Tab-separated table of C-alpha atoms and ligand atoms in Angstrom:
chain	number	residue	atom	x	y	z
A	4	MET	CA	21.591	-9.973	-18.986
A	5	TYR	CA	18.052	-8.968	-18.517
A	6	GLN	CA	17.158	-6.842	-15.472
A	7	ALA	CA	13.936	-5.848	-13.857
A	8	PRO	CA	12.785	-2.673	-15.567
A	9	ARG	CA	14.108	0.595	-13.976
A	10	GLY	CA	11.958	1.602	-11.037
A	11	THR	CA	10.587	-1.952	-10.451
A	12	SER	CA	11.867	-4.672	-8.199
A	13	ASP	CA	11.441	-8.325	-7.467
A	14	ILE	CA	9.921	-9.212	-4.078
A	15	LEU	CA	12.311	-12.037	-3.140
A	16	PRO	CA	11.350	-14.903	-0.788
A	17	GLN	CA	13.231	-13.205	2.105
A	18	GLU	CA	11.091	-10.055	1.669
A	19	GLN	CA	7.817	-11.982	1.629
A	20	ALA	CA	7.308	-11.994	5.407
A	21	TYR	CA	6.752	-8.151	5.327
A	22	TRP	CA	4.270	-8.414	2.635
A	23	ARG	CA	2.236	-11.258	4.116
A	24	TYR	CA	2.334	-9.390	7.496
A	25	LEU	CA	0.996	-6.219	5.822
A	26	GLU	CA	-1.733	-8.141	4.099
A	27	GLN	CA	-2.877	-9.495	7.412
A	28	LYS	CA	-2.609	-6.111	9.157
A	29	THR	CA	-4.622	-4.415	6.377
A	30	ALA	CA	-7.370	-7.053	6.597
A	31	ASN	CA	-7.479	-6.758	10.353
A	32	ILE	CA	-7.885	-2.949	10.374
A	33	CYS	CA	-10.434	-3.119	7.543
A	34	GLN	CA	-12.483	-5.632	9.477
A	35	LEU	CA	-12.380	-3.393	12.571
A	36	TYR	CA	-13.780	-0.420	10.439
A	37	GLY	CA	-16.139	-2.416	8.290
A	38	TYR	CA	-14.331	-2.322	4.962
A	39	GLU	CA	-14.597	-5.144	2.277
A	40	ARG	CA	-12.027	-6.035	-0.269
A	41	ILE	CA	-12.371	-5.078	-3.917
A	42	ASP	CA	-9.937	-6.045	-6.722
A	43	ALA	CA	-10.157	-4.012	-9.871
A	44	PRO	CA	-8.289	-4.725	-13.149
A	45	ALA	CA	-4.661	-3.543	-13.451
A	46	PHE	CA	-5.588	-1.475	-16.443
A	47	GLU	CA	-8.561	0.709	-17.413
A	48	ASP	CA	-9.768	2.943	-20.159
A	49	THR	CA	-7.333	5.911	-20.253
A	50	ARG	CA	-10.171	8.458	-19.950
A	51	LEU	CA	-11.054	7.162	-16.523
A	52	PHE	CA	-7.756	8.540	-15.114
A	53	SER	CA	-7.478	11.676	-17.323
A	54	ARG	CA	-10.975	12.721	-16.166
A	55	SER	CA	-10.597	11.907	-12.547
A	56	VAL	CA	-6.969	12.437	-11.595
A	57	GLY	CA	-7.012	15.564	-13.864
A	58	GLU	CA	-5.498	16.685	-17.147
A	59	GLY	CA	-3.203	19.191	-15.502
A	60	THR	CA	-1.662	16.895	-13.034
A	61	ASP	CA	1.896	15.374	-13.125
A	62	ILE	CA	0.352	11.909	-13.042
A	63	VAL	CA	-1.808	12.310	-16.210
A	64	GLU	CA	0.608	14.645	-18.004
A	65	LYS	CA	3.873	12.742	-17.468
A	66	GLU	CA	3.510	9.588	-15.624
A	67	MET	CA	0.883	7.289	-17.083
A	68	TYR	CA	1.742	4.029	-18.763
A	69	THR	CA	-0.669	4.392	-21.699
A	70	PHE	CA	-0.860	2.240	-24.754
A	71	GLU	CA	-3.268	1.253	-27.517
A	72	ASP	CA	-4.341	-2.362	-27.369
A	73	ARG	CA	-4.767	-4.522	-30.483
A	74	GLY	CA	-8.366	-3.540	-30.664
A	75	GLY	CA	-7.364	0.115	-30.873
A	76	ASN	CA	-8.611	0.970	-27.293
A	77	LYS	CA	-6.605	3.449	-25.322
A	78	ILE	CA	-5.550	1.714	-22.150
A	79	THR	CA	-3.668	2.869	-19.087
A	80	LEU	CA	-1.986	0.822	-16.279
A	81	ARG	CA	-3.593	2.203	-13.035
A	82	PRO	CA	-1.640	5.072	-11.726
A	83	GLU	CA	-3.841	5.159	-8.582
A	84	GLY	CA	-6.612	3.195	-7.006
A	85	THR	CA	-9.586	5.563	-6.304
A	86	ALA	CA	-10.896	6.061	-9.798
A	87	PRO	CA	-11.212	2.305	-10.472
A	88	VAL	CA	-13.086	1.748	-7.201
A	89	CYS	CA	-15.456	4.630	-8.114
A	90	ARG	CA	-15.868	3.150	-11.631
A	91	ALA	CA	-16.795	-0.107	-10.088
A	92	TYR	CA	-19.230	1.578	-7.669
A	93	VAL	CA	-21.116	3.134	-10.535
A	94	GLU	CA	-20.855	0.129	-12.820
A	95	HIS	CA	-22.290	-2.280	-10.243
A	96	GLY	CA	-24.978	0.066	-8.915
A	97	MET	CA	-23.559	0.130	-5.545
A	98	HIS	CA	-25.718	3.189	-4.706
A	99	ASN	CA	-28.346	0.650	-4.018
A	100	LEU	CA	-26.428	-0.843	-1.121
A	101	ALA	CA	-26.410	0.642	2.418
A	102	GLN	CA	-24.335	3.877	2.311
A	103	PRO	CA	-21.579	4.592	2.821
A	104	VAL	CA	-20.166	1.614	0.782
A	105	LYS	CA	-16.748	0.838	2.312
A	106	LEU	CA	-14.188	-0.747	0.098
A	107	TYR	CA	-10.399	-1.523	0.350
A	108	TYR	CA	-7.693	-2.763	-2.055
A	109	LEU	CA	-4.141	-3.871	-2.161
A	110	ALA	CA	-2.906	-3.175	-5.701
A	111	SER	CA	0.212	-2.496	-7.790
A	112	ILE	CA	0.259	1.105	-9.090
A	113	PHE	CA	2.247	2.284	-12.070
A	114	ARG	CA	3.688	5.763	-12.546
A	115	TYR	CA	6.481	6.654	-14.932
A	116	GLU	CA	8.456	8.623	-12.257
A	117	ARG	CA	12.036	9.356	-11.872
A	118	PRO	CA	13.151	6.476	-9.641
A	119	GLN	CA	14.775	7.458	-6.369
A	120	ALA	CA	14.561	6.348	-2.668
A	121	GLY	CA	10.966	5.469	-1.988
A	122	ARG	CA	9.850	6.368	-5.450
A	123	PHE	CA	9.246	3.602	-7.932
A	124	ARG	CA	7.670	3.059	-11.335
A	125	GLN	CA	5.700	0.082	-9.986
A	126	HIS	CA	4.724	0.430	-6.346
A	127	HIS	CA	1.915	-1.089	-4.229
A	128	GLN	CA	-0.787	0.632	-2.234
A	129	PHE	CA	-3.177	-0.320	0.483
A	130	GLY	CA	-6.167	2.023	-0.035
A	131	TYR	CA	-9.668	2.349	1.173
A	132	GLU	CA	-12.692	4.350	0.142
A	133	ALA	CA	-15.897	5.182	1.905
A	134	ILE	CA	-18.489	6.168	-0.614
A	135	GLY	CA	-21.912	7.732	-0.128
A	136	ASP	CA	-21.916	10.217	2.794
A	137	ASP	CA	-20.525	13.633	3.519
A	138	ASP	CA	-20.807	13.624	7.269
A	139	PRO	CA	-17.467	14.957	8.739
A	140	ALA	CA	-17.660	12.131	11.242
A	141	LEU	CA	-16.864	9.790	8.265
A	142	ASP	CA	-13.805	12.002	7.480
A	143	ALA	CA	-12.668	11.572	11.078
A	144	GLU	CA	-13.237	7.914	10.952
A	145	VAL	CA	-11.201	7.533	7.794
A	146	ILE	CA	-8.347	9.569	9.247
A	147	ASP	CA	-8.529	7.700	12.544
A	148	MET	CA	-8.344	4.390	10.668
A	149	ALA	CA	-5.132	5.541	8.890
A	150	TRP	CA	-3.692	6.617	12.174
A	151	GLN	CA	-4.594	3.378	14.047
A	152	PHE	CA	-3.312	1.316	10.983
A	153	PHE	CA	0.174	2.877	11.609
A	154	ARG	CA	-0.100	2.359	15.372
A	155	SER	CA	-0.967	-1.361	14.803
A	156	LEU	CA	2.334	-1.573	12.919
A	157	ASN	CA	4.221	0.094	15.831
A	158	LEU	CA	5.132	2.966	13.535
A	159	ARG	CA	5.198	6.022	15.815
A	160	HIS	CA	6.624	9.546	15.538
A	161	LEU	CA	4.359	10.393	12.659
A	162	SER	CA	2.671	13.676	11.853
A	163	LEU	CA	-0.864	14.165	10.579
A	164	ASN	CA	-1.361	17.057	8.263
A	165	LEU	CA	-4.816	18.402	7.471
A	166	ASN	CA	-6.372	20.966	5.165
A	167	SER	CA	-9.598	21.888	3.609
A	168	ILE	CA	-9.467	22.946	-0.038
A	169	GLY	CA	-13.206	23.820	-0.418
A	170	CYS	CA	-15.770	22.759	-2.968
A	171	LYS	CA	-16.756	23.803	-6.461
A	172	THR	CA	-18.707	26.785	-4.903
A	173	CYS	CA	-15.857	28.387	-2.946
A	174	ARG	CA	-12.769	27.054	-4.719
A	175	PRO	CA	-12.900	29.478	-7.713
A	176	GLU	CA	-12.692	32.503	-5.548
A	177	TYR	CA	-9.690	30.984	-3.715
A	178	LEU	CA	-7.986	30.211	-6.963
A	179	ILE	CA	-8.415	33.789	-8.100
A	180	ALA	CA	-6.813	34.992	-4.903
A	181	LEU	CA	-4.045	32.568	-5.281
A	182	LYS	CA	-3.239	33.537	-8.977
A	183	ASP	CA	-3.288	37.220	-8.069
A	184	TYR	CA	-0.839	36.575	-5.212
A	185	TYR	CA	1.597	34.423	-7.205
A	186	ALA	CA	1.292	36.792	-10.304
A	187	ASP	CA	3.199	39.352	-8.195
A	188	TYR	CA	6.158	36.914	-7.830
A	189	ILE	CA	6.126	35.462	-11.311
A	190	ASP	CA	9.777	36.347	-11.934
A	191	ASP	CA	10.884	34.564	-8.747
A	192	LEU	CA	8.947	31.345	-9.438
A	193	CYS	CA	10.594	28.164	-10.754
A	194	ALA	CA	9.840	26.979	-14.256
A	195	ASP	CA	7.260	24.396	-13.121
A	196	CYS	CA	5.498	26.907	-10.995
A	197	LYS	CA	5.161	29.304	-13.908
A	198	THR	CA	3.291	26.517	-15.671
A	199	ARG	CA	1.250	25.708	-12.661
A	200	LEU	CA	0.150	29.319	-12.358
A	201	ALA	CA	-1.557	29.010	-15.701
A	202	ARG	CA	-2.694	25.448	-15.485
A	203	ASN	CA	-3.153	24.175	-11.976
A	204	PRO	CA	-2.605	27.100	-9.421
A	205	LEU	CA	-3.375	24.900	-6.333
A	206	ARG	CA	-0.269	22.900	-7.016
A	207	LEU	CA	1.875	25.961	-6.604
A	208	LEU	CA	1.487	25.577	-2.894
A	209	ASP	CA	3.202	22.307	-2.655
A	210	CYS	CA	6.262	22.989	-4.924
A	211	LYS	CA	9.286	21.415	-3.340
A	212	LYS	CA	11.835	23.859	-4.810
A	213	ARG	CA	13.636	25.908	-2.128
A	214	SER	CA	13.286	29.180	-3.991
A	215	CYS	CA	9.549	28.850	-4.044
A	216	GLN	CA	9.082	28.023	-0.375
A	217	PRO	CA	9.015	31.540	1.129
A	218	ILE	CA	6.526	32.646	-1.467
A	219	SER	CA	4.147	29.761	-0.740
A	220	ASP	CA	4.541	30.208	2.972
A	221	SER	CA	2.796	33.659	2.876
A	222	ALA	CA	0.305	32.586	0.083
A	223	PRO	CA	-3.520	32.986	0.764
A	224	ARG	CA	-4.916	30.079	2.730
A	225	SER	CA	-7.825	28.031	1.393
A	226	ILE	CA	-9.480	27.772	4.789
A	227	ASP	CA	-9.981	31.556	4.666
A	228	TYR	CA	-12.009	31.262	1.571
A	229	LEU	CA	-14.323	28.411	2.498
A	230	CYS	CA	-18.073	28.785	1.947
A	231	PRO	CA	-20.155	28.471	5.171
A	232	GLN	CA	-20.928	24.758	4.493
A	233	CYS	CA	-17.239	23.899	3.987
A	234	ALA	CA	-16.181	25.895	6.932
A	235	GLU	CA	-18.684	24.193	9.099
A	236	HIS	CA	-17.663	20.818	7.766
A	237	PHE	CA	-14.010	21.523	8.481
A	238	LYS	CA	-14.843	22.760	11.952
A	239	GLN	CA	-16.846	19.694	12.837
A	240	LEU	CA	-14.109	17.486	11.464
A	241	GLN	CA	-11.558	19.110	13.697
A	242	ARG	CA	-13.871	18.725	16.647
A	243	TYR	CA	-14.323	14.970	15.957
A	244	LEU	CA	-10.497	14.555	15.553
A	245	GLY	CA	-10.105	16.214	18.882
A	246	LEU	CA	-12.640	13.717	20.454
A	247	LEU	CA	-10.558	10.955	18.983
A	248	GLU	CA	-7.343	12.539	20.388
A	249	LEU	CA	-5.672	12.630	17.007
A	250	PRO	CA	-2.655	15.001	16.994
A	251	PHE	CA	-3.310	16.788	13.670
A	252	GLU	CA	-1.888	19.910	12.383
A	253	VAL	CA	-3.561	22.227	9.895
A	254	ASN	CA	-1.139	22.748	7.029
A	255	HIS	CA	-2.438	25.269	4.539
A	256	ARG	CA	0.053	24.284	1.889
A	257	LEU	CA	-1.313	20.661	1.829
A	258	VAL	CA	-3.223	20.321	-1.459
A	259	ARG	CA	-2.398	16.751	-2.806
A	260	GLY	CA	-1.374	15.882	-6.404
A	261	LEU	CA	-4.701	14.637	-7.829
A	262	ASP	CA	-7.476	17.018	-9.016
A	263	TYR	CA	-10.536	15.142	-7.632
A	264	TYR	CA	-10.214	16.322	-4.083
A	265	THR	CA	-12.804	18.607	-2.402
A	266	ARG	CA	-12.879	19.785	1.200
A	267	THR	CA	-10.803	17.515	3.420
A	268	VAL	CA	-7.285	16.556	2.396
A	269	PHE	CA	-4.708	14.890	4.710
A	270	GLU	CA	-1.287	13.196	4.804
A	271	ILE	CA	0.686	11.220	7.157
A	272	GLN	CA	4.418	11.314	7.325
A	273	PRO	CA	7.400	10.577	9.485
A	274	GLU	CA	7.849	13.559	11.886
A	275	THR	CA	11.357	14.168	11.057
A	276	GLU	CA	11.288	13.788	7.362
A	277	ARG	CA	10.361	15.856	4.209
A	278	ALA	CA	7.169	15.537	2.153
A	279	GLN	CA	8.812	13.218	-0.332
A	280	SER	CA	8.746	10.530	2.436
A	281	THR	CA	4.891	10.745	2.798
A	282	LEU	CA	3.607	7.356	3.980
A	283	GLY	CA	0.024	7.997	2.926
A	284	GLY	CA	-2.458	10.600	1.773
A	285	GLY	CA	-6.131	11.001	1.045
A	286	GLY	CA	-9.097	13.104	1.176
A	287	ARG	CA	-12.690	13.840	0.129
A	288	TYR	CA	-13.768	13.683	-3.519
A	289	ASP	CA	-17.421	14.583	-3.501
A	290	GLY	CA	-17.650	15.258	-7.205
A	291	LEU	CA	-15.850	12.179	-8.578
A	292	ILE	CA	-18.683	9.603	-8.723
A	293	GLU	CA	-20.854	12.214	-10.678
A	294	GLU	CA	-17.940	13.008	-12.938
A	295	LEU	CA	-17.802	9.333	-13.807
A	296	GLY	CA	-21.562	9.155	-14.732
A	297	GLY	CA	-23.035	8.256	-11.327
A	298	LYS	CA	-25.502	10.170	-9.124
A	299	PRO	CA	-23.958	12.972	-7.117
A	300	THR	CA	-22.297	10.920	-4.317
A	301	PRO	CA	-19.935	12.264	-1.730
A	302	ALA	CA	-16.873	10.056	-0.821
A	303	ILE	CA	-13.544	10.020	1.042
A	304	GLY	CA	-10.601	7.715	1.039
A	305	PHE	CA	-6.885	7.186	1.742
A	306	ALA	CA	-3.988	5.194	0.541
A	307	VAL	CA	-0.534	4.230	1.703
A	308	GLY	CA	2.513	3.069	-0.121
A	309	ILE	CA	3.479	-0.476	0.970
A	310	GLU	CA	7.147	-0.119	0.020
A	311	ARG	CA	7.464	3.046	2.121
A	312	ILE	CA	5.874	1.243	5.082
A	313	ILE	CA	8.298	-1.692	4.849
A	314	SER	CA	11.212	0.533	4.567
A	315	ASN	CA	10.124	2.250	7.760
A	316	LEU	CA	9.515	-1.022	9.469
A	317	LYS	CA	13.113	-1.956	8.632
A	318	LYS	CA	14.522	1.422	9.635
A	319	TYR	CA	13.035	1.154	13.090
A	320	ASN	CA	13.735	-2.562	13.443
A	321	VAL	CA	10.113	-3.383	13.832
A	322	PRO	CA	10.038	-7.236	13.917
A	323	VAL	CA	7.590	-9.023	11.715
A	324	PRO	CA	6.613	-12.744	12.232
A	325	ALA	CA	8.595	-15.287	10.176
A	326	LEU	CA	6.491	-17.222	7.652
A	327	PRO	CA	5.602	-20.813	8.416
A	328	ARG	CA	7.874	-23.141	6.490
A	329	ALA	CA	8.572	-26.817	6.078
A	330	GLN	CA	10.402	-28.087	9.111
A	331	VAL	CA	11.189	-31.687	8.154
A	332	PHE	CA	13.817	-32.967	5.696
A	333	ILE	CA	13.812	-36.520	4.387
A	334	ALA	CA	17.091	-38.063	3.569
A	335	TYR	CA	17.766	-41.469	2.304
A	336	VAL	CA	20.703	-43.795	1.959
A	337	GLY	CA	20.806	-45.941	-1.131
A	338	ASP	CA	18.751	-45.961	-4.245
A	339	GLU	CA	16.678	-48.882	-3.043
A	340	VAL	CA	14.959	-46.836	-0.431
A	341	LYS	CA	14.267	-43.787	-2.624
A	342	ASP	CA	10.851	-45.133	-3.517
A	343	GLU	CA	10.109	-45.365	0.265
A	344	ALA	CA	11.326	-41.791	0.835
A	345	ILE	CA	9.158	-40.453	-1.956
A	346	LYS	CA	6.056	-42.288	-0.477
A	347	LEU	CA	6.790	-41.155	3.057
A	348	ALA	CA	7.216	-37.421	1.981
A	349	SER	CA	3.863	-37.653	0.184
A	350	ARG	CA	2.150	-39.315	3.225
A	351	LEU	CA	3.388	-36.711	5.662
A	352	ARG	CA	2.385	-33.776	3.432
A	353	GLN	CA	-1.114	-35.246	3.090
A	354	ALA	CA	-1.097	-35.303	6.953
A	355	GLY	CA	-0.314	-31.555	6.825
A	356	ILE	CA	3.355	-31.855	7.758
A	357	GLY	CA	5.584	-29.628	5.600
A	358	VAL	CA	8.420	-31.778	4.089
A	359	ILE	CA	11.482	-31.138	1.874
A	360	GLU	CA	12.685	-34.162	0.212
A	361	ALA	CA	16.278	-34.821	-0.805
A	362	ILE	CA	16.373	-34.816	-4.629
A	363	GLY	CA	19.111	-36.354	-6.678
A	364	SER	CA	21.767	-38.925	-5.474
A	365	LYS	CA	23.784	-37.092	-2.899
A	366	SER	CA	25.706	-38.788	-0.107
A	367	LEU	CA	24.029	-38.696	3.360
A	368	LYS	CA	26.587	-36.187	4.504
A	369	ALA	CA	25.632	-33.825	1.514
A	370	GLN	CA	21.906	-34.349	2.344
A	371	LEU	CA	22.386	-33.379	5.942
A	372	ARG	CA	24.431	-30.411	4.921
A	373	GLN	CA	21.507	-29.359	2.684
A	374	ALA	CA	19.010	-29.850	5.588
A	375	ASN	CA	21.171	-27.600	7.712
A	376	THR	CA	21.377	-24.904	5.157
A	377	ILE	CA	17.640	-24.878	4.634
A	378	GLY	CA	17.209	-24.659	8.433
A	379	VAL	CA	14.695	-27.390	9.056
A	380	GLN	CA	14.189	-28.686	12.669
A	381	HIS	CA	14.295	-32.450	11.990
A	382	THR	CA	15.660	-34.726	9.425
A	383	VAL	CA	14.182	-38.201	8.851
A	384	ILE	CA	16.741	-40.612	7.524
A	385	ILE	CA	15.704	-43.771	5.856
A	386	GLY	CA	18.216	-46.554	5.099
A	387	ASP	CA	18.061	-50.234	4.104
A	388	GLN	CA	18.289	-51.490	7.656
A	389	GLU	CA	15.588	-49.121	8.808
A	390	LEU	CA	13.284	-50.336	6.022
A	391	LYS	CA	13.563	-53.953	7.235
A	392	THR	CA	12.456	-53.018	10.713
A	393	ALA	CA	9.970	-50.458	9.625
A	394	THR	CA	11.687	-47.660	11.502
A	395	VAL	CA	13.452	-44.452	10.577
A	396	ILE	CA	16.061	-42.323	12.246
A	397	LEU	CA	14.908	-39.014	13.487
A	398	ARG	CA	17.617	-36.387	13.766
A	399	ASP	CA	17.174	-33.213	15.731
A	400	MET	CA	19.143	-30.632	13.635
A	401	THR	CA	19.521	-28.286	16.526
A	402	ASN	CA	21.653	-30.698	18.588
A	403	ALA	CA	22.349	-33.646	16.206
A	404	GLN	CA	20.639	-36.155	18.497
A	405	GLN	CA	19.246	-39.174	16.756
A	406	GLU	CA	16.645	-41.590	17.766
A	407	ALA	CA	14.899	-44.643	15.950
A	408	VAL	CA	11.195	-44.143	15.580
A	409	PRO	CA	8.797	-46.815	14.199
A	410	LEU	CA	7.232	-45.616	10.918
A	411	THR	CA	3.792	-46.047	12.424
A	412	ARG	CA	4.646	-43.475	15.084
A	413	LEU	CA	6.545	-40.991	13.064
A	414	GLU	CA	3.585	-38.605	12.189
A	415	GLU	CA	2.659	-38.325	15.829
A	416	ARG	CA	6.216	-37.864	16.800
A	417	LEU	CA	6.728	-35.007	14.332
A	418	ARG	CA	3.712	-33.222	15.465
B	26	HAM	P1	-1.029	9.365	-3.499
B	26	HAM	O1	-0.601	10.359	-2.561
B	26	HAM	O2	-0.613	9.672	-4.998
B	26	HAM	O3	-2.580	9.154	-3.445
B	26	HAM	O4	-0.424	7.981	-3.275
B	26	HAM	C1	-0.623	7.316	-1.915
B	26	HAM	C2	0.699	6.815	-1.497
B	26	HAM	O5	1.318	5.921	-2.337
B	26	HAM	C3	1.756	7.866	-1.140
B	26	HAM	O6	1.618	8.518	0.047
B	26	HAM	C4	2.992	7.099	-1.236
B	26	HAM	O7	3.223	6.436	0.091
B	26	HAM	C5	2.737	6.022	-2.227
B	26	HAM	N1	3.310	6.282	-3.523
B	26	HAM	C6	2.888	7.190	-4.458
B	26	HAM	N2	3.675	7.179	-5.423
B	26	HAM	C7	4.730	6.335	-5.189
B	26	HAM	C8	5.853	5.934	-5.913
B	26	HAM	N3	6.143	6.378	-7.104
B	26	HAM	N4	6.639	4.946	-5.341
B	26	HAM	C9	6.413	4.565	-4.146
B	26	HAM	N5	5.290	4.793	-3.449
B	26	HAM	C10	4.415	5.779	-3.926
B	26	HAM	C11	-3.354	8.438	-4.244
B	26	HAM	O8	-2.894	7.653	-5.014
B	26	HAM	C12	-4.833	8.466	-3.886
B	26	HAM	N6	-5.519	7.501	-4.805
B	26	HAM	C13	-5.100	8.228	-2.410
B	26	HAM	C14	-6.570	8.248	-2.162
B	26	HAM	C15	-7.391	7.239	-1.864
B	26	HAM	N7	-7.308	9.391	-2.009
B	26	HAM	C16	-8.547	9.035	-1.758
B	26	HAM	N8	-8.615	7.751	-1.709
């Protein structure tokens, strides 16, 4: 028996209402904030991700689905959505458009992770990127959009964590302070953190191991090392968030798992849960476009995991609208009228009425049972007798009431 690969799942018909609902909600919020959709390929040149996400990150070191294609090119299934959008921005000369360019995507994301609740090897993200301005008002708008998106889904009791991790001018000094601090605790650190100390000291701060927590709690804070420009940027951002009445908390341990971030980083998660249940995260990446060969171009963005949103919608019993489905079943009695049933089904569909047709040669009773199981509102029954008088029987499936309806009036009656 074949099974879906570990960490992946089928999105079955009964789940689709959530997905269509979220597609619609994401399109709505993007329209409100002026974002347009972009769809990038599911795979890219491996170097795009190793350069942007960063060589020392878990994603690049352990989680990428990388292979050589038949032409000998090194290819990676996208492990995140920001780098492809930035690649597209540069490739299509979008710096010539009015800035900031605002783009959003709904995309499948591939990471070779250890599957567990809320963590998959293929998941889906709704993400958006505002490229071309470093005004902290844009940061505030991006954060506000994330917050309002969750509100539009009736997901409440969320917390908004915020931090600034500085820029290439002030970060180095902070990293030195961080390394000095952790060096004193080297014997108490977990194995991963020992490696991080050498390779990616910023990530020491968000280690989830219990033994490392007290050490990280008292670690130097990036906001104390910001250069005057970054400090002012962060101050203004907080002022704008106050204007927008967003209940943020500055969390000096928030650093994010991708290397491209500068200045603002933020995450949104359920109030009562741990960091592993983060619904979405994002931040500024002012050096990324240049790193990918474009002009120096500041940018900021955010992404949420669709599966995690759906599991929260379910957990809090947030209702989603049912999908429209065919509401008419056509049953027929006797092989002679089958041709008529086929023609009638086609005619109704062309008139925009969704129809499920009895297929095969079942008894009328079996056909009605099928209609009932499917859950249609009406069944149209055609028999010999009806054919002669150009009428059909219309059965209301909710109360089993039946009436004869002239074929010429059927369409109007069903509407
Ligand atoms: P990220 O934090 O790696 O950020 O992923 C964003 C969200 O995707 C997470 O908060 C989580 O909800 C979901 N997610 C991540 N990994 C998994 C997984 N294995 N299974 C299920 N859900 C997952 C980024 O990817 C950045 N590109 C976000 C961004 C956009 N930054 C700037 N612009």
